[in-house]
Short mmCIF file of C-alpha atoms in Angstrom, two decimals:
data_model
loop_
_atom_site.label_atom_id
_atom_site.label_comp_id
_atom_site.label_asym_id
_atom_site.label_seq_id
_atom_site.Cartn_x
_atom_site.Cartn_y
_atom_site.Cartn_z
CA MET A 1 -14.55 -20.14 57.70
CA THR A 2 -11.41 -20.55 60.12
CA GLN A 3 -9.56 -23.00 57.33
CA ALA A 4 -7.76 -21.38 54.82
CA PHE A 5 -8.65 -21.38 50.14
CA LYS A 6 -6.42 -22.17 47.82
CA VAL A 7 -6.63 -19.34 44.33
CA ALA A 8 -4.99 -19.42 41.59
CA ALA A 9 -4.66 -16.27 38.71
CA ILE A 10 -3.52 -17.73 34.15
CA GLN A 11 -2.19 -15.95 32.93
CA MET A 12 -2.33 -16.26 28.83
CA VAL A 13 -1.38 -14.57 25.49
CA SER A 14 -4.23 -14.70 24.48
CA THR A 15 -4.89 -15.27 20.13
CA PRO A 16 -6.92 -14.86 16.92
CA GLU A 17 -7.95 -18.66 17.33
CA VAL A 18 -10.99 -19.59 19.65
CA GLU A 19 -10.08 -23.57 19.87
CA GLN A 20 -6.33 -22.55 20.92
CA ASN A 21 -6.96 -20.36 22.80
CA PHE A 22 -10.14 -23.35 25.27
CA ALA A 23 -6.64 -25.76 25.03
CA ALA A 24 -4.37 -23.32 26.43
CA ALA A 25 -6.78 -22.72 29.37
CA ALA A 26 -8.88 -25.92 29.53
CA ARG A 27 -4.53 -27.41 29.86
CA LEU A 28 -3.98 -24.29 32.75
CA VAL A 29 -7.05 -24.38 34.73
CA GLY A 30 -6.06 -28.33 35.45
CA GLN A 31 -2.68 -27.38 36.42
CA ALA A 32 -3.85 -24.83 39.00
CA ALA A 33 -6.76 -27.52 39.58
CA GLN A 34 -3.79 -30.25 40.29
CA GLN A 35 -2.13 -28.10 42.77
CA GLY A 36 -4.92 -27.56 44.77
CA ALA A 37 -7.16 -23.90 43.71
CA GLN A 38 -9.70 -24.62 44.94
CA LEU A 39 -11.00 -20.78 42.60
CA VAL A 40 -9.13 -20.11 39.22
CA LEU A 41 -9.25 -16.96 37.83
CA LEU A 42 -9.06 -16.66 34.43
CA PRO A 43 -8.25 -13.07 32.02
CA GLU A 44 -9.44 -10.28 30.40
CA TYR A 45 -9.76 -11.25 26.14
CA TRP A 46 -8.52 -15.35 27.47
CA PRO A 47 -11.09 -17.00 24.40
CA ILE A 48 -10.33 -13.78 21.55
CA MET A 49 -8.12 -11.04 20.69
CA GLY A 50 -9.01 -10.45 17.19
CA MET A 51 -6.69 -8.89 14.35
CA HIS A 52 -9.20 -6.49 14.69
CA GLU A 53 -11.28 -4.76 17.15
CA ARG A 54 -14.55 -6.16 15.59
CA ASP A 55 -13.04 -9.60 15.31
CA LYS A 56 -15.04 -11.07 18.41
CA PHE A 57 -18.17 -9.50 17.59
CA ALA A 58 -18.21 -12.72 15.89
CA HIS A 59 -17.73 -14.76 19.46
CA ALA A 60 -20.42 -12.16 20.52
CA GLU A 61 -23.12 -14.43 22.62
CA THR A 62 -26.40 -14.49 24.62
CA ASP A 63 -27.02 -14.20 28.11
CA GLN A 64 -27.68 -17.94 28.27
CA ALA A 65 -26.27 -19.37 25.06
CA GLY A 66 -22.93 -20.38 23.37
CA ARG A 67 -19.49 -22.30 23.92
CA ILE A 68 -18.19 -20.55 25.44
CA GLN A 69 -20.54 -20.15 27.82
CA GLU A 70 -20.74 -24.36 27.42
CA PHE A 71 -16.78 -24.19 28.74
CA MET A 72 -16.35 -22.58 30.88
CA ALA A 73 -19.37 -24.17 32.85
CA GLN A 74 -17.95 -27.56 32.18
CA LEU A 75 -14.73 -27.09 32.76
CA ALA A 76 -15.60 -26.33 36.86
CA ARG A 77 -18.12 -28.92 36.52
CA GLU A 78 -15.21 -31.46 35.77
CA ARG A 79 -12.42 -29.45 37.88
CA LYS A 80 -14.91 -28.69 41.01
CA LEU A 81 -13.69 -25.80 41.40
CA TRP A 82 -14.58 -21.50 41.18
CA LEU A 83 -14.37 -20.75 38.02
CA VAL A 84 -14.68 -16.68 37.73
CA GLY A 85 -13.96 -16.71 33.02
CA GLY A 86 -12.19 -13.72 32.71
CA THR A 87 -14.39 -12.27 29.81
CA LEU A 88 -15.79 -12.73 27.06
CA PRO A 89 -18.47 -10.53 24.21
CA MET A 90 -21.62 -10.64 24.94
CA ALA A 91 -25.14 -9.32 23.05
CA ALA A 92 -25.76 -6.06 23.52
CA SER A 93 -26.41 -4.16 20.02
CA ASP A 94 -26.20 -4.35 16.21
CA SER A 95 -22.73 -2.04 16.79
CA LYS A 96 -21.78 -2.91 20.66
CA VAL A 97 -21.60 -5.88 22.55
CA LEU A 98 -21.36 -6.09 26.42
CA ASN A 99 -16.73 -7.22 27.96
CA THR A 100 -18.40 -10.13 30.63
CA SER A 101 -16.82 -10.73 32.99
CA LEU A 102 -18.68 -14.86 33.86
CA VAL A 103 -18.78 -16.52 36.78
CA TYR A 104 -19.42 -20.60 37.67
CA ASP A 105 -19.47 -22.59 40.94
CA PRO A 106 -17.38 -25.88 41.15
CA GLU A 107 -21.63 -27.86 39.60
CA GLY A 108 -21.06 -26.06 36.14
CA ARG A 109 -24.52 -23.06 37.37
CA ARG A 110 -23.68 -19.54 36.70
CA VAL A 111 -23.77 -17.71 39.42
CA ALA A 112 -23.09 -13.73 38.74
CA ARG A 113 -22.13 -11.36 35.79
CA TYR A 114 -20.58 -8.46 36.01
CA ASP A 115 -20.00 -6.06 32.35
CA LYS A 116 -16.86 -3.48 32.66
CA ILE A 117 -18.33 -0.73 33.98
CA HIS A 118 -14.96 2.52 32.58
CA LEU A 119 -13.29 1.41 29.39
CA PHE A 120 -10.41 2.10 28.40
CA SER A 121 -9.56 4.46 25.93
CA PHE A 122 -5.12 5.45 26.20
CA ALA A 123 -3.01 7.50 22.92
CA ARG A 124 0.11 8.61 22.64
CA GLY A 125 2.03 8.49 19.87
CA GLU A 126 1.64 5.14 17.41
CA GLU A 127 -0.79 3.23 20.02
CA ASN A 128 -4.55 4.34 20.42
CA TYR A 129 -6.83 2.35 22.75
CA ASP A 130 -10.98 3.42 22.70
CA GLU A 131 -12.43 0.11 24.51
CA ALA A 132 -15.57 2.91 24.16
CA ARG A 133 -15.73 1.98 20.38
CA THR A 134 -17.11 -1.55 20.19
CA ILE A 135 -18.01 -1.86 23.57
CA GLU A 136 -21.07 -0.94 26.10
CA TYR A 137 -20.43 0.56 29.51
CA GLY A 138 -22.01 -1.53 32.34
CA GLY A 139 -23.08 -0.01 34.62
CA GLU A 140 -23.91 -2.02 38.29
CA VAL A 141 -21.76 -2.95 40.59
CA LYS A 142 -21.17 -6.56 41.61
CA THR A 143 -20.15 -9.12 43.63
CA PHE A 144 -20.92 -13.06 44.78
CA GLU A 145 -19.75 -15.12 48.44
CA ALA A 146 -17.63 -17.81 47.72
CA PRO A 147 -17.30 -20.38 51.08
CA PHE A 148 -14.06 -17.35 52.24
CA GLY A 149 -16.09 -14.26 51.86
CA ARG A 150 -17.57 -11.69 49.62
CA VAL A 151 -16.02 -11.24 46.12
CA GLY A 152 -15.18 -8.23 44.27
CA LEU A 153 -16.34 -8.69 40.22
CA SER A 154 -13.83 -5.70 38.47
CA VAL A 155 -11.69 -5.45 35.55
CA CYS A 156 -8.80 -4.26 33.64
CA TYR A 157 -9.15 -1.00 33.03
CA ASP A 158 -11.35 -0.15 36.85
CA LEU A 159 -9.00 -0.89 38.82
CA ARG A 160 -8.10 2.53 38.99
CA PHE A 161 -11.56 3.43 39.79
CA PRO A 162 -11.63 2.77 43.82
CA GLU A 163 -15.19 4.63 44.39
CA LEU A 164 -16.25 1.21 42.34
CA TYR A 165 -14.46 -0.98 45.47
CA ARG A 166 -15.85 1.32 48.29
CA ALA A 167 -19.21 0.29 46.52
CA MET A 168 -18.82 -3.59 46.92
CA GLY A 169 -18.56 -3.62 50.33
CA GLU A 170 -16.64 -4.80 52.46
CA CYS A 171 -15.02 -8.49 50.24
CA ALA A 172 -12.63 -11.20 51.98
CA LEU A 173 -11.28 -10.93 48.08
CA ILE A 174 -11.82 -8.62 44.60
CA VAL A 175 -10.97 -10.84 41.02
CA MET A 176 -8.95 -8.50 38.60
CA PRO A 177 -8.94 -10.08 34.98
CA ALA A 178 -7.52 -7.93 32.78
CA ALA A 179 -5.27 -7.07 29.02
CA PHE A 180 -2.57 -4.19 30.91
CA THR A 181 -0.86 -2.95 27.73
CA TYR A 182 3.65 -2.72 27.98
CA THR A 183 3.05 1.04 28.85
CA THR A 184 0.32 1.12 31.22
CA GLY A 185 0.89 -1.91 32.63
CA SER A 186 4.54 -0.76 33.34
CA ALA A 187 4.41 2.67 35.00
CA HIS A 188 0.70 1.31 36.48
CA TRP A 189 -0.59 -2.01 37.23
CA GLU A 190 1.36 -4.09 40.55
CA ILE A 191 1.17 0.48 42.67
CA LEU A 192 -3.31 -0.24 42.17
CA LEU A 193 -3.21 -3.38 42.21
CA ARG A 194 -1.56 -2.73 46.14
CA ALA A 195 -3.63 -0.35 46.40
CA ARG A 196 -6.45 -1.85 45.99
CA ALA A 197 -5.69 -4.04 48.06
CA ILE A 198 -3.76 -2.48 51.17
CA GLU A 199 -7.14 0.19 51.44
CA ASN A 200 -10.16 -2.77 51.13
CA GLN A 201 -7.80 -4.53 53.65
CA CYS A 202 -8.47 -7.52 51.19
CA TYR A 203 -6.30 -10.04 49.47
CA VAL A 204 -6.47 -8.97 45.37
CA LEU A 205 -6.92 -11.57 42.69
CA ALA A 206 -4.45 -10.36 38.79
CA SER A 207 -5.46 -12.68 35.84
CA ALA A 208 -3.18 -11.06 32.72
CA GLN A 209 -2.73 -11.32 29.09
CA GLY A 210 0.99 -11.05 29.08
CA GLY A 211 3.55 -11.80 26.51
CA ARG A 212 3.38 -10.41 21.91
CA HIS A 213 -0.06 -11.02 21.39
CA VAL A 214 -0.88 -12.31 17.38
CA ASN A 215 -2.51 -9.27 16.08
CA GLY A 216 1.21 -7.69 17.07
CA ARG A 217 0.06 -5.90 20.20
CA ARG A 218 1.80 -6.56 23.57
CA THR A 219 0.62 -6.42 26.70
CA TRP A 220 2.34 -6.49 30.32
CA GLY A 221 1.07 -9.86 32.33
CA HIS A 222 2.67 -9.66 36.19
CA SER A 223 -0.59 -11.53 37.26
CA MET A 224 -0.49 -11.15 40.87
CA LEU A 225 -2.46 -12.56 43.90
CA VAL A 226 -1.71 -9.59 46.74
CA ASP A 227 -2.18 -9.91 50.19
CA PRO A 228 -4.86 -7.95 52.76
CA TRP A 229 -1.46 -6.31 54.03
CA GLY A 230 -0.42 -4.91 50.42
CA GLU A 231 2.52 -7.69 50.08
CA ILE A 232 2.94 -9.91 47.26
CA VAL A 233 2.39 -14.15 47.65
CA SER A 234 2.77 -14.62 44.71
CA VAL A 235 3.44 -13.32 40.69
CA LEU A 236 4.27 -14.49 37.02
CA PRO A 237 5.83 -11.99 34.59
CA GLU A 238 5.13 -12.90 31.64
CA GLY A 239 4.13 -15.98 29.23
CA GLU A 240 1.50 -18.47 30.02
CA GLY A 241 1.41 -19.81 32.99
CA LEU A 242 -0.16 -19.76 37.01
CA VAL A 243 0.39 -17.91 40.25
CA ILE A 244 -1.49 -20.04 43.45
CA GLY A 245 -1.54 -18.45 46.65
CA ASP A 246 -3.95 -19.26 50.10
CA ILE A 247 -6.55 -16.87 50.98
CA ASP A 248 -5.92 -16.76 54.40
CA PRO A 249 -8.79 -16.04 57.23
CA HIS A 250 -6.81 -15.66 59.77
CA ARG A 251 -4.96 -13.29 58.34
CA LEU A 252 -7.84 -11.18 57.06
CA GLN A 253 -8.39 -11.09 60.92
CA TYR A 254 -5.28 -10.07 61.63
CA VAL A 255 -4.93 -7.06 59.58
CA ARG A 256 -8.06 -5.60 60.33
CA GLU A 257 -7.95 -5.98 63.51
CA SER A 258 -4.75 -4.37 63.88
CA LEU A 259 -5.14 -1.76 61.70
CA PRO A 260 -9.04 -1.07 62.29
CA ALA A 261 -9.46 1.17 58.55
CA LEU A 262 -12.24 0.28 57.05
CA ARG A 263 -13.86 0.62 60.70
CA HIS A 264 -12.85 4.21 60.67
CA ARG A 265 -14.32 6.00 57.55
CA LYS A 266 -15.98 8.68 57.44
CA LEU A 267 -16.96 9.25 54.46
#
């Protein structure tokens, strides 16, 4: 592919009300489509940010059925775009769910599924998170083929594990739906995103939760598109909205030819 391909990352401040989150996602994806986006990324936990960590169990879906999946398939089909559906809870066991990212093509067909591999835990002062209490570990690295090249799937805490991205092979784009906390995001989010772009010489599209949630949690936001040289193409600090920019195959080729680090790998 020689032409640029326009991509967008949606930033939300999701609530415990699924229908409210549906409305926000539909509105923002619609805005991205109107601006020419051909691939749109939703953030982690976009359909539900509950008051308690177990609230997501009531909304967990099976592999091929559920209103969240139906909503995403219809949205992709109506807007005629590739939709990377952030994450939703998928049934795993009586005590845990999987944190799953699903991908839909412009016909509304599901083309990929990735279950989050690395589960976040953090304890400092009053902040205490441990996803493994309610979420089951995923186990497979996943990519899919888009019109502009291979896209690597990852979610939030995965960002801290560079070996995951090496296992994907050469990608044109890495997607990163997330709900980084304000504390960890302010310290590491931008640095990690730019590092993943630089070391893999590809674009990174990051879609975040960004604000103060009904449940009291504060997320960092700063959804962004980073190019293969590590330069930030577009960023949204906080609140609902979107970032948009191009996957430019000429830029990708230029960076890889001028500094052929991927060919210089020995391990």
